[in-house]
C-alpha cells in the first residue's frame, strides 16, 4: 500500500504573528516557516507504517511556493521516499488544495492519505474531509491510533466527550490528531540522504486545475485586546474581588 | 432563502452547542430548520422543536446515522441542500467531521469557526490561533459554515411550537462502520459549556497531584476541569480536557489557570473568558497578560487555600 502525506509550510508555531496595520493580512516577512506540526505527526505515522511492513512507499506532497521544498526535504529526512511540489503562490483555499490532492492521490494510486487535522495558520480543519468527499473514500478524522486489519483500518478518534473507534474500508483518508505519535527528529545522515531523494515539481495547470479562491478576504483585524488586570496579594483578596468586583462566584 | 442547521446531539438530548448555533443562524435569517440525524432520536428532535425561532425540525433516522458517521450523514445533508442557501453546524467534533465533506460534495468553500456574522455572506473568524481575525465574504451561491459556539448566546427554549417532519435518508454506501465510544464519565459540568473552568498545567507534576489539587477546587465551585496540552501529553488529564487552539475553545464566566504558562496555543482556547484568574510562581509568565486577577505563588499552597476558604 502506498501512503500519500500532504504537508503544508506554515509559520512556525513559536512565532508571534502581527496583523499588518493596513488590515490587508498578516505580516509574515522574515518569519520562520516550518512544517505544520500536525503534518509532522502524519509523516511519522506513515513512516512507522512502512517500517512495520504495512506500507510499501511514502510519498509526500505540498501545495505552495518554491520554498515549500524545505518542508518536503524535512519529510524526506524523516523517512518519506519521494516528494511532489505543486507550485502555487498566494492563497490556495482548502477546496482547491483538496482538488489538487485528489488528482495526486488518483495518479499515485494511494491506498491511504494521512493529513494533519488542521493547519495552524488558517485553522480551517477541512482539507482531509474535503479530499475524502472528492475521492468518494471513507474518512477517519482526529485519529489518535491507526491499526491495520487487511482491507480495513481500525481508527481511534478524539471526539468531544472522549474517544471513538471506527472501522474504515481502504482506501481511506485519515487526519492526525496530537496524540497519534511523537514525531522523530531527522538525524544528520538522514538529512544528507534526503537531499538525493526525488522531488518533482508540477503546477495546478499541469493537473488541469485552475485555482480561483471562492472567499474574498475583506480585511484582517487585530483581536480585541483584554483590559490589563491586577495582581492580588492573598487568597482572601482574590476571593473578595471575585465575589464583589467580578460577581462570578 | 432558508438555513439548515445540522444539530449536535446524542439521540437522547440536544447539546447546548446546537442552541448557540441557532443563535448565530437567526442572525443570518429568520427561516431556520434544524436537522436531527440519528436513530431513536425523537427526544433530541423534541428538544430542538422547543427552541425559540425554529421553523421546522427535520428528523432523519437510520442505523448508519446513529453515530452520525461522516459518509451517510454528509450524503443526507447534500440530499436536503437544494432547499437552503446556508448550511451550518456548531464546530464540535461532529460538525467539524461532517460539514467539510458536505461542502466539497456541493463544491463550496467552507468557512470554519465563525465568531461573528457581519452580513449573510460575510463573517469573522479567527486565524493564527486567534492572533488575527479574518473578515471573509463568500462568493458561493450556497454557504457552508461551522460556528464557534462560545461566541454566540444560545437561543431561548420556547414552548415547543415547531413541527417535527420525518425525512427519508437515501441509501449511502457503507464505507465505514462504528465500533464503540469510550466516553469519559464525570459528574462535573461539560467543559465547553461550563460557567466556571479550573485548569491545570504541567506544574501539577503527576496525575495524582492534578486530581488532588485541581479537582477539589473544581468541585467546590461546581466547575469543569480543563488542562493545558503539556498536562494532557504527560497523562495528568484526559485528552478531551485539553483547552486551546487544537483542543476545546471555552469562554466561561470564570477561568482559573493553575500552573499554566500561557502559550499562545493555550490562550487561543480561553482568552474570551469573561474573568481570568492566573496562579503561577513566575511573575513574568505570559498568562498574567490576559489575567484579570493574578496571584504569584505556589499552586500547591494557593489552590488548597482557595478551596478551604470557599
Ligand atoms: C504562500 C501562501 C500564502 C497564503 N496566504 C494566505 C493568507 O494570507 N490568507 C489566507 O487566508 N490564506 C492564505 N493562504 C491559503 C491558506 O494556506 C489555505 O487556506 C490553506 O492551503 C488551507 O487551509 P488550512 O491549511 O487551514 O487547511 P486545513 O484543512 O486546516 O489543513 C489540514 C491539512 O491539510 C493538508 N494541507 C493543507 N494545505 C496544504 C497545502 N498547501 N499543501 C499540502 N497539504 C496541505 C495538511 O496535511 C494539513 O495539515 C496561503 C497559502 C499559501 C500557499
Ligand atoms: C501544534 C501545537 C498545538 C498546540 N495546542 C495546544 C493546545 O490546544 N492547548 C495548550 O494548552 N497547548 C497547546 N500547545 C502547547 C503549548 O505551546 C504549550 O507547550 C503548553 O500550553 C504548555 O503547557 P503548560 O503551560 O502547562 O506548561 P509550561 O509552559 O511548562 O508552564 C508551566 C507553568 O507552571 C509554572 N509553575 C511551575 N511550578 C509551579 C508551582 N509550583 N506553582 C505555580 N506555578 C508553577 C511555571 O512558572 C510555568 O509558567 C500546542 C503546541 C503546538 C506546537
Coordinates of N, CA, C and O and ligand atoms in Angstrom, one line a residue, chain A residues 5-10 25-26 28 36 38-39 61-65 88-94 97 101 114-129 217, chain B residues 109 127-128 134, ligand 1:
Chain A
X5 N 1.1 11.6 2.0 CA 1.0 12.5 3.1 C 1.2 14.0 2.6 O 2.3 14.4 2.2
X6 N 0.1 14.8 2.6 CA 0.2 16.2 2.3 C 0.8 17.0 3.4 O 0.4 16.8 4.6
X7 N 1.8 17.8 3.1 CA 2.4 18.6 4.2 C 2.4 20.1 3.8 O 2.6 20.4 2.6
X8 N 2.1 20.9 4.8 CA 1.9 22.3 4.5 C 3.0 23.1 5.2 O 3.4 22.8 6.3
X9 N 3.5 24.1 4.4 CA 4.5 25.0 5.0 C 3.8 26.1 5.7 O 3.0 26.8 5.0
X10 N 4.0 26.3 7.0 CA 3.2 27.3 7.7 C 4.2 28.1 8.6 O 5.4 27.7 8.8
X25 N -3.7 41.9 5.9 CA -3.3 40.5 6.1 C -2.4 40.4 7.3 O -2.4 41.3 8.2
X26 N -1.6 39.3 7.4 CA -0.7 39.1 8.5 C 0.7 39.3 8.0 O 1.0 38.9 6.9
X28 N 4.1 38.3 7.5 CA 5.0 37.1 7.6 C 6.4 37.3 7.0 O 7.1 36.4 7.0
X36 N 3.8 22.3 9.1 CA 2.7 22.3 10.0 C 2.9 21.1 11.0 O 3.1 20.0 10.6
X38 N 1.0 19.2 12.8 CA 0.2 18.0 12.6 C 0.7 17.2 11.4 O 0.4 16.0 11.4
X39 N 1.3 17.8 10.5 CA 1.8 17.1 9.3 C 3.0 16.3 9.7 O 3.3 15.2 9.1
X61 N 3.5 15.3 -0.4 CA 3.2 16.3 -1.4 C 2.8 17.6 -0.7 O 2.2 17.6 0.4
X62 N 3.3 18.8 -1.3 CA 2.9 20.1 -0.7 C 2.4 21.0 -1.8 O 2.9 20.9 -3.0
X63 N 1.4 21.8 -1.5 CA 1.0 22.8 -2.4 C 1.4 24.1 -1.8 O 1.1 24.5 -0.7
X64 N 2.2 24.9 -2.6 CA 2.8 26.1 -2.0 C 3.8 26.7 -2.9 O 4.1 26.3 -4.0
X65 N 4.5 27.7 -2.3 CA 5.6 28.4 -3.1 C 6.9 27.5 -3.2 O 6.9 26.4 -2.5
X88 N 2.3 26.8 -6.2 CA 1.2 27.8 -6.2 C 1.5 28.9 -5.3 O 1.8 28.7 -4.1
X89 N 1.5 30.1 -5.8 CA 1.8 31.3 -4.9 C 0.5 31.9 -4.5 O -0.5 31.8 -5.2
X90 N 0.5 32.5 -3.4 CA -0.7 33.2 -2.9 C -1.7 32.3 -2.2 O -1.3 31.2 -1.8
X91 N -2.9 32.7 -2.1 CA -3.9 32.0 -1.4 C -4.4 30.8 -2.1 O -4.8 30.9 -3.3
X92 N -4.3 29.6 -1.5 CA -4.9 28.4 -2.1 C -5.9 27.9 -1.0 O -5.4 27.5 0.0
X93 N -7.1 27.9 -1.3 CA -8.1 27.5 -0.3 C -8.2 26.0 -0.1 O -7.8 25.3 -1.1
X94 N -8.6 25.5 1.0 CA -8.7 24.1 1.2 C -9.4 23.3 0.1 O -9.0 22.2 -0.3
X97 N -6.9 23.0 -2.6 CA -5.9 22.0 -2.2 C -6.5 20.6 -2.3 O -5.8 19.7 -2.8
X101 N -5.0 17.5 -4.4 CA -4.6 16.3 -3.7 C -5.4 15.1 -4.3 O -4.9 14.0 -4.4
X114 N -2.8 10.4 4.7 CA -2.8 10.8 6.0 C -2.5 12.3 6.0 O -1.4 12.7 5.5
X115 N -3.4 13.1 6.5 CA -3.2 14.6 6.6 C -3.1 15.0 8.1 O -3.5 14.2 9.0
X116 N -2.7 16.2 8.3 CA -2.9 16.8 9.7 C -4.3 17.2 9.8 O -5.1 17.4 8.9
X117 N -4.8 17.2 11.1 CA -6.2 17.5 11.3 C -6.5 19.0 11.0 O -7.6 19.4 10.6
X118 N -5.5 19.9 11.2 CA -5.7 21.3 10.9 C -4.3 21.9 10.7 O -3.3 21.4 11.2
X119 N -4.3 23.0 9.9 CA -3.1 23.7 9.7 C -3.1 24.8 10.8 O -4.2 25.4 11.0
X120 N -2.0 25.1 11.4 CA -2.0 26.1 12.5 C -2.0 27.5 12.0 O -2.1 28.4 12.8
X121 N -2.0 27.8 10.7 CA -2.2 29.2 10.3 C -3.6 29.6 10.1 O -4.2 30.4 10.7
X122 N -4.3 28.8 9.1 CA -5.7 29.2 8.9 C -6.7 28.4 9.8 O -7.8 28.8 9.8
X123 N -6.2 27.4 10.5 CA -7.0 26.7 11.4 C -8.4 26.2 10.8 O -9.4 26.3 11.4
X124 N -8.3 25.8 9.5 CA -9.6 25.5 8.8 C -10.1 24.2 9.2 O -11.3 24.0 9.4
X125 N -9.3 23.2 9.4 CA -9.8 21.8 9.7 C -10.8 21.3 8.7 O -11.9 21.0 9.0
X126 N -10.4 21.3 7.4 CA -11.3 21.0 6.3 C -10.7 20.0 5.3 O -11.4 19.2 4.7
X127 N -9.4 20.2 5.0 CA -8.8 19.6 3.8 C -9.0 18.1 3.7 O -9.4 17.6 2.6
X128 N -8.8 17.4 4.8 CA -8.9 15.9 4.7 C -10.3 15.5 4.4 O -10.6 14.6 3.6
X129 N -11.3 16.1 5.1 CA -12.7 15.8 4.9 C -13.1 16.0 3.5 O -13.8 15.3 2.8
X217 N -11.1 37.8 1.2 CA -10.7 38.3 2.5 C -10.9 39.9 2.4 O -10.1 40.5 1.7
Chain B
X109 N -16.7 26.4 -0.8 CA -15.6 26.6 0.2 C -16.2 26.9 1.5 O -16.9 27.9 1.7
X127 N -7.9 33.5 12.9 CA -6.8 32.7 12.3 C -5.5 32.8 13.1 O -5.5 33.7 14.0
X128 N -4.5 32.0 12.8 CA -3.3 32.1 13.6 C -3.6 32.0 15.1 O -3.2 32.9 15.9
X134 N -10.0 37.3 10.7 CA -10.2 37.5 9.2 C -11.7 37.8 9.0 O -12.5 37.2 9.5
Ligands
LIG1 C1 2.2 31.0 0.2 C2 0.8 31.0 0.7 C3 0.2 32.1 1.3 C4 -1.0 32.2 1.8 N1 -1.5 33.3 2.4 C5 -2.8 33.3 2.9 C6 -3.3 34.5 3.5 O1 -2.6 35.5 3.7 N2 -4.6 34.4 4.0 C7 -5.3 33.4 3.8 O2 -6.5 33.4 4.2 N3 -4.9 32.2 3.2 C8 -3.6 32.2 2.7 N4 -3.2 31.1 2.2 C9 -4.1 30.0 1.9 C10 -4.2 29.0 3.0 O3 -3.0 28.5 3.2 C11 -5.2 27.9 2.6 O4 -6.4 28.2 3.1 C12 -4.7 26.6 3.0 O5 -3.9 26.0 2.0 C13 -5.7 25.6 3.5 O6 -6.2 25.9 4.8 P1 -5.6 25.1 6.1 O7 -4.2 24.9 5.9 O8 -6.1 25.9 7.3 O9 -6.4 23.8 5.9 P2 -6.6 22.6 6.9 O10 -7.8 22.0 6.4 O11 -6.6 23.1 8.3 O12 -5.3 21.7 6.7 C14 -5.4 20.4 7.1 C15 -4.3 19.6 6.4 O13 -4.4 19.6 5.0 C16 -3.1 19.5 4.4 N5 -2.9 20.7 3.6 C17 -3.5 21.9 3.7 N6 -2.9 22.8 2.9 C18 -2.0 22.1 2.2 C19 -1.0 22.5 1.2 N7 -1.0 23.8 0.7 N8 -0.2 21.6 0.8 C20 -0.2 20.3 1.3 N9 -1.0 19.9 2.2 C21 -1.9 20.8 2.7 C22 -2.1 19.3 5.5 O14 -1.9 17.9 5.7 C23 -2.9 20.0 6.7 O15 -2.4 19.5 7.9 C24 -1.9 31.0 1.7 C25 -1.4 29.9 1.1 C26 0.0 29.9 0.6 C27 0.5 28.6 0.0

